[in-house]
């Protein structure tokens, strides 16, 4: 059977997370999205564990069901160097045992959803290995709280401890991650890290698994690629749309080459803000191969349906017009994922031709992208040729997508900046 799962979310016990992140609301929105499976998130928090037991029925020791949606036990933790790791637990007893082991290293495990542990990445992974808990780096490339912000390799971080997967994060995809040869033997997960249950957050990145049932054990086999189970595809944002794809100022979002950022000592001459190294530049620093592993599942680039509708209509994502059309799509076809990935374009066009063209452009990599950076999401544009074409003629259009030419930054040149500092 085919299962679409988002294994990294947060509860209302984590910082900066919507109070609506409760199990009944998450389950309701997961069904609208088309997710069969969701990670509980924050499972080390004892209060969140109580809510899980209150709202769910156990399927087995590690799988729970809330209003028709399956949940498996997951949690994100932060180590002593502020690197984040995703844990996937086989059973509730292993959650409790791990909690007991690490609580002497944490001041907030009883209150925070994403606890801080005064342990190294290697120490956390070794504990997970001992208890047969799956572990991997969360959003591995982002310039905040990620593996590759602090380390130059998996070995540097985890030493001899075993990791089971690598989570790509919103600003990277499989092709980018595979530029590092050490990753070729590691499965990738693509998850939303959702802080809100809205379907343009929950499931904005997900994994499609081929399994025999929706349980932890089946998902474990799929991640490891054993017994005929497998990850069929990773789905997520075009990495250029991620907030940290390009090197850019975190205050005014002016984009810089890596060389200029280094020359400027990572301080923006335009506004004085901090320049954050982009995921693309960080991966290029570490890249050591152009080969691709033969068994890597495809990565499907997509965007939340509401964001596509908003772009096509030229309206805000919370506008009445966007919500009405979004609801119509779900009434007709059942879920967002079905519309975004599985339906024929002609069926989508029966509801709205402009949205169908935008989804076609997504599926065929024909969009024009204004890349994100510095904490600001990228932007998408549909080429005029696609907007003007008939649905039946789309496949004959000869146009390639790509990055829009970025506007020249309104800033002093590096030479002007240096001279100005000398005068002052």
PDB file of C-alpha atoms in Angstrom, residues 59-235:
ATOM      1  CA  UNK A  59      -2.761   0.175  17.048  1.00  0.00           C
ATOM      2  CA  UNK A  60       0.349  -1.424  18.548  1.00  0.00           C
ATOM      3  CA  UNK A  61       3.049  -0.324  20.997  1.00  0.00           C
ATOM      4  CA  UNK A  62       4.403   2.342  18.644  1.00  0.00           C
ATOM      5  CA  UNK A  63       1.447   3.286  16.428  1.00  0.00           C
ATOM      6  CA  UNK A  64      -1.635   5.292  17.376  1.00  0.00           C
ATOM      7  CA  UNK A  65      -4.761   6.427  15.551  1.00  0.00           C
ATOM      8  CA  UNK A  66      -6.645   9.706  15.939  1.00  0.00           C
ATOM      9  CA  UNK A  67      -9.820  10.162  13.883  1.00  0.00           C
ATOM     10  CA  UNK A  68      -8.610   7.844  11.128  1.00  0.00           C
ATOM     11  CA  UNK A  69      -5.038   9.200  10.914  1.00  0.00           C
ATOM     12  CA  UNK A  70      -2.099   7.096  12.126  1.00  0.00           C
ATOM     13  CA  UNK A  71       0.632   8.606  14.298  1.00  0.00           C
ATOM     14  CA  UNK A  72       4.075   7.272  15.169  1.00  0.00           C
ATOM     15  CA  UNK A  73       6.238   8.576  17.990  1.00  0.00           C
ATOM     16  CA  UNK A  74       8.711  11.278  17.007  1.00  0.00           C
ATOM     17  CA  UNK A  75      10.577  14.124  18.655  1.00  0.00           C
ATOM     18  CA  UNK A  76      13.182  16.767  17.821  1.00  0.00           C
ATOM     19  CA  UNK A  77      15.928  17.519  20.339  1.00  0.00           C
ATOM     20  CA  UNK A  78      18.622  20.187  20.492  1.00  0.00           C
ATOM     21  CA  UNK A  79      22.160  19.230  21.525  1.00  0.00           C
ATOM     22  CA  UNK A  80      24.759  21.280  23.428  1.00  0.00           C
ATOM     23  CA  UNK A  81      25.936  22.939  20.191  1.00  0.00           C
ATOM     24  CA  UNK A  82      22.345  23.863  19.207  1.00  0.00           C
ATOM     25  CA  UNK A  83      22.195  21.195  16.482  1.00  0.00           C
ATOM     26  CA  UNK A  84      18.771  19.592  16.024  1.00  0.00           C
ATOM     27  CA  UNK A  85      18.143  15.863  15.675  1.00  0.00           C
ATOM     28  CA  UNK A  86      14.982  13.959  14.751  1.00  0.00           C
ATOM     29  CA  UNK A  87      14.150  10.802  16.719  1.00  0.00           C
ATOM     30  CA  UNK A  88      11.601   8.148  15.690  1.00  0.00           C
ATOM     31  CA  UNK A  89      10.656   5.763  18.508  1.00  0.00           C
ATOM     32  CA  UNK A  90       9.519   2.134  18.124  1.00  0.00           C
ATOM     33  CA  UNK A  91       7.342   2.135  21.255  1.00  0.00           C
ATOM     34  CA  UNK A  92       6.105   4.344  24.060  1.00  0.00           C
ATOM     35  CA  UNK A  93       8.255   2.406  26.531  1.00  0.00           C
ATOM     36  CA  UNK A  94      11.354   3.446  24.550  1.00  0.00           C
ATOM     37  CA  UNK A  95      10.183   7.074  24.677  1.00  0.00           C
ATOM     38  CA  UNK A  96       9.957   6.804  28.447  1.00  0.00           C
ATOM     39  CA  UNK A  97      13.301   5.018  28.791  1.00  0.00           C
ATOM     40  CA  UNK A  98      15.065   7.599  26.626  1.00  0.00           C
ATOM     41  CA  UNK A  99      13.410  10.396  28.624  1.00  0.00           C
ATOM     42  CA  UNK A 100      14.747   8.903  31.854  1.00  0.00           C
ATOM     43  CA  UNK A 101      18.254   8.608  30.407  1.00  0.00           C
ATOM     44  CA  UNK A 102      18.472  12.206  29.186  1.00  0.00           C
ATOM     45  CA  UNK A 103      16.461  14.159  31.747  1.00  0.00           C
ATOM     46  CA  UNK A 104      19.539  14.682  33.943  1.00  0.00           C
ATOM     47  CA  UNK A 105      21.051  16.542  30.955  1.00  0.00           C
ATOM     48  CA  UNK A 106      18.028  18.792  30.378  1.00  0.00           C
ATOM     49  CA  UNK A 107      16.398  21.622  32.289  1.00  0.00           C
ATOM     50  CA  UNK A 108      13.246  21.761  30.155  1.00  0.00           C
ATOM     51  CA  UNK A 109      12.319  18.221  29.110  1.00  0.00           C
ATOM     52  CA  UNK A 110       9.227  18.335  31.347  1.00  0.00           C
ATOM     53  CA  UNK A 111       7.950  21.585  29.838  1.00  0.00           C
ATOM     54  CA  UNK A 112       9.347  22.147  26.334  1.00  0.00           C
ATOM     55  CA  UNK A 113       8.312  20.210  23.241  1.00  0.00           C
ATOM     56  CA  UNK A 114      11.764  20.441  21.670  1.00  0.00           C
ATOM     57  CA  UNK A 115      14.024  19.913  24.699  1.00  0.00           C
ATOM     58  CA  UNK A 116      17.610  21.108  25.026  1.00  0.00           C
ATOM     59  CA  UNK A 117      20.056  18.361  25.978  1.00  0.00           C
ATOM     60  CA  UNK A 118      23.516  19.079  27.361  1.00  0.00           C
ATOM     61  CA  UNK A 119      24.917  16.265  25.226  1.00  0.00           C
ATOM     62  CA  UNK A 120      26.876  16.054  21.998  1.00  0.00           C
ATOM     63  CA  UNK A 121      25.384  14.779  18.763  1.00  0.00           C
ATOM     64  CA  UNK A 122      27.428  11.586  19.145  1.00  0.00           C
ATOM     65  CA  UNK A 123      26.229  10.998  22.715  1.00  0.00           C
ATOM     66  CA  UNK A 124      22.579  11.446  21.717  1.00  0.00           C
ATOM     67  CA  UNK A 125      22.998   9.102  18.749  1.00  0.00           C
ATOM     68  CA  UNK A 126      24.731   6.478  20.891  1.00  0.00           C
ATOM     69  CA  UNK A 127      21.824   6.504  23.347  1.00  0.00           C
ATOM     70  CA  UNK A 128      19.357   6.212  20.468  1.00  0.00           C
ATOM     71  CA  UNK A 129      21.352   3.318  18.987  1.00  0.00           C
ATOM     72  CA  UNK A 130      21.301   1.459  22.327  1.00  0.00           C
ATOM     73  CA  UNK A 131      17.503   1.672  22.473  1.00  0.00           C
ATOM     74  CA  UNK A 132      16.945   0.906  18.757  1.00  0.00           C
ATOM     75  CA  UNK A 133      15.534   4.411  18.175  1.00  0.00           C
ATOM     76  CA  UNK A 134      15.869   5.816  14.643  1.00  0.00           C
ATOM     77  CA  UNK A 135      17.868   9.056  14.539  1.00  0.00           C
ATOM     78  CA  UNK A 136      19.093  11.523  11.950  1.00  0.00           C
ATOM     79  CA  UNK A 137      19.948  15.218  11.588  1.00  0.00           C
ATOM     80  CA  UNK A 138      16.890  17.479  11.321  1.00  0.00           C
ATOM     81  CA  UNK A 139      16.789  20.058   8.472  1.00  0.00           C
ATOM     82  CA  UNK A 140      20.450  19.227   7.955  1.00  0.00           C
ATOM     83  CA  UNK A 141      21.502  22.258   5.888  1.00  0.00           C
ATOM     84  CA  UNK A 142      19.686  25.296   7.295  1.00  0.00           C
ATOM     85  CA  UNK A 143      21.973  28.064   8.642  1.00  0.00           C
ATOM     86  CA  UNK A 144      20.326  27.851  12.064  1.00  0.00           C
ATOM     87  CA  UNK A 145      20.494  24.851  14.440  1.00  0.00           C
ATOM     88  CA  UNK A 146      21.568  22.344  11.808  1.00  0.00           C
ATOM     89  CA  UNK A 147      24.277  19.743  11.388  1.00  0.00           C
ATOM     90  CA  UNK A 148      26.078  21.552   8.581  1.00  0.00           C
ATOM     91  CA  UNK A 149      26.075  24.875  10.351  1.00  0.00           C
ATOM     92  CA  UNK A 150      28.300  23.378  13.060  1.00  0.00           C
ATOM     93  CA  UNK A 151      30.082  20.505  11.341  1.00  0.00           C
ATOM     94  CA  UNK A 152      31.658  19.707   7.983  1.00  0.00           C
ATOM     95  CA  UNK A 153      30.621  16.052   7.887  1.00  0.00           C
ATOM     96  CA  UNK A 154      28.380  13.430   9.433  1.00  0.00           C
ATOM     97  CA  UNK A 155      31.466  11.806  10.928  1.00  0.00           C
ATOM     98  CA  UNK A 156      32.494  15.059  12.634  1.00  0.00           C
ATOM     99  CA  UNK A 157      29.102  15.232  14.327  1.00  0.00           C
ATOM    100  CA  UNK A 158      28.192  11.636  15.118  1.00  0.00           C
ATOM    101  CA  UNK A 159      31.580   9.932  15.328  1.00  0.00           C
ATOM    102  CA  UNK A 160      31.121   6.158  15.230  1.00  0.00           C
ATOM    103  CA  UNK A 161      27.428   6.281  16.175  1.00  0.00           C
ATOM    104  CA  UNK A 162      24.934   5.145  13.531  1.00  0.00           C
ATOM    105  CA  UNK A 163      22.376   7.428  11.909  1.00  0.00           C
ATOM    106  CA  UNK A 164      19.377   6.083  10.027  1.00  0.00           C
ATOM    107  CA  UNK A 165      18.380   8.974   7.749  1.00  0.00           C
ATOM    108  CA  UNK A 166      19.039  12.598   6.895  1.00  0.00           C
ATOM    109  CA  UNK A 167      16.213  15.151   6.839  1.00  0.00           C
ATOM    110  CA  UNK A 168      16.580  17.499   3.875  1.00  0.00           C
ATOM    111  CA  UNK A 169      14.771  20.594   5.163  1.00  0.00           C
ATOM    112  CA  UNK A 170      12.936  23.207   3.110  1.00  0.00           C
ATOM    113  CA  UNK A 171      15.982  24.709   1.366  1.00  0.00           C
ATOM    114  CA  UNK A 172      17.510  21.515  -0.054  1.00  0.00           C
ATOM    115  CA  UNK A 173      16.454  18.578  -2.200  1.00  0.00           C
ATOM    116  CA  UNK A 174      17.920  15.172  -3.031  1.00  0.00           C
ATOM    117  CA  UNK A 175      20.067  16.436  -5.904  1.00  0.00           C
ATOM    118  CA  UNK A 176      21.699  19.032  -3.682  1.00  0.00           C
ATOM    119  CA  UNK A 177      22.290  16.639  -0.786  1.00  0.00           C
ATOM    120  CA  UNK A 178      23.742  14.014  -3.130  1.00  0.00           C
ATOM    121  CA  UNK A 179      26.596  16.379  -4.010  1.00  0.00           C
ATOM    122  CA  UNK A 180      28.155  15.010  -0.790  1.00  0.00           C
ATOM    123  CA  UNK A 181      29.270  11.428  -1.390  1.00  0.00           C
ATOM    124  CA  UNK A 182      28.938  10.362   2.261  1.00  0.00           C
ATOM    125  CA  UNK A 183      25.179  10.780   1.881  1.00  0.00           C
ATOM    126  CA  UNK A 184      24.820   8.234  -0.905  1.00  0.00           C
ATOM    127  CA  UNK A 185      24.229   5.341   1.470  1.00  0.00           C
ATOM    128  CA  UNK A 186      21.745   7.253   3.645  1.00  0.00           C
ATOM    129  CA  UNK A 187      17.983   7.548   3.013  1.00  0.00           C
ATOM    130  CA  UNK A 188      16.466  11.032   2.910  1.00  0.00           C
ATOM    131  CA  UNK A 189      13.330  12.178   4.677  1.00  0.00           C
ATOM    132  CA  UNK A 190      11.387  15.278   3.668  1.00  0.00           C
ATOM    133  CA  UNK A 191       9.148  16.592   6.448  1.00  0.00           C
ATOM    134  CA  UNK A 192       7.339  19.849   7.137  1.00  0.00           C
ATOM    135  CA  UNK A 193       8.610  20.749  10.648  1.00  0.00           C
ATOM    136  CA  UNK A 194       5.114  22.258  10.901  1.00  0.00           C
ATOM    137  CA  UNK A 195       4.341  24.748  13.667  1.00  0.00           C
ATOM    138  CA  UNK A 196       0.747  25.173  12.489  1.00  0.00           C
ATOM    139  CA  UNK A 197      -1.926  22.649  11.450  1.00  0.00           C
ATOM    140  CA  UNK A 198      -2.903  24.662   8.361  1.00  0.00           C
ATOM    141  CA  UNK A 199      -2.542  22.545   5.200  1.00  0.00           C
ATOM    142  CA  UNK A 200      -0.108  25.046   3.705  1.00  0.00           C
ATOM    143  CA  UNK A 201       2.217  24.165   6.612  1.00  0.00           C
ATOM    144  CA  UNK A 202       1.374  20.593   7.624  1.00  0.00           C
ATOM    145  CA  UNK A 203       2.595  18.229   4.917  1.00  0.00           C
ATOM    146  CA  UNK A 204       4.223  20.959   2.836  1.00  0.00           C
ATOM    147  CA  UNK A 205       6.996  18.370   2.638  1.00  0.00           C
ATOM    148  CA  UNK A 206       6.236  14.649   2.973  1.00  0.00           C
ATOM    149  CA  UNK A 207       7.438  11.158   2.121  1.00  0.00           C
ATOM    150  CA  UNK A 208       5.622   8.559   0.046  1.00  0.00           C
ATOM    151  CA  UNK A 209       6.225   5.061   1.413  1.00  0.00           C
ATOM    152  CA  UNK A 210       5.427   1.651  -0.021  1.00  0.00           C
ATOM    153  CA  UNK A 211       4.525  -0.575   2.929  1.00  0.00           C
ATOM    154  CA  UNK A 212       2.143  -3.371   3.919  1.00  0.00           C
ATOM    155  CA  UNK A 213       0.506  -1.439   6.759  1.00  0.00           C
ATOM    156  CA  UNK A 214       0.659   1.942   8.471  1.00  0.00           C
ATOM    157  CA  UNK A 215       2.754   1.091  11.525  1.00  0.00           C
ATOM    158  CA  UNK A 216       6.108   2.097  12.954  1.00  0.00           C
ATOM    159  CA  UNK A 217       7.655  -1.244  12.043  1.00  0.00           C
ATOM    160  CA  UNK A 218       6.569  -0.943   8.402  1.00  0.00           C
ATOM    161  CA  UNK A 219       7.885   2.629   8.188  1.00  0.00           C
ATOM    162  CA  UNK A 220      11.176   1.509   9.733  1.00  0.00           C
ATOM    163  CA  UNK A 221      11.515  -1.151   7.031  1.00  0.00           C
ATOM    164  CA  UNK A 222      10.689   1.427   4.342  1.00  0.00           C
ATOM    165  CA  UNK A 223      13.334   3.857   5.630  1.00  0.00           C
ATOM    166  CA  UNK A 224      15.891   1.046   5.687  1.00  0.00           C
ATOM    167  CA  UNK A 225      14.686  -0.320   2.325  1.00  0.00           C
ATOM    168  CA  UNK A 226      14.169  -3.901   3.463  1.00  0.00           C
ATOM    169  CA  UNK A 227      11.552  -6.567   2.779  1.00  0.00           C
ATOM    170  CA  UNK A 228      10.217  -4.851  -0.312  1.00  0.00           C
ATOM    171  CA  UNK A 229       9.257  -1.740   1.633  1.00  0.00           C
ATOM    172  CA  UNK A 230      10.736   1.523   0.431  1.00  0.00           C
ATOM    173  CA  UNK A 231      10.563   5.293   0.200  1.00  0.00           C
ATOM    174  CA  UNK A 232       8.920   5.857  -3.186  1.00  0.00           C
ATOM    175  CA  UNK A 233       9.499   9.588  -3.367  1.00  0.00           C
ATOM    176  CA  UNK A 234      10.338  12.677  -1.376  1.00  0.00           C
ATOM    177  CA  UNK A 235       8.066  15.638  -1.973  1.00  0.00           C
TER     178      UNK A 235
END
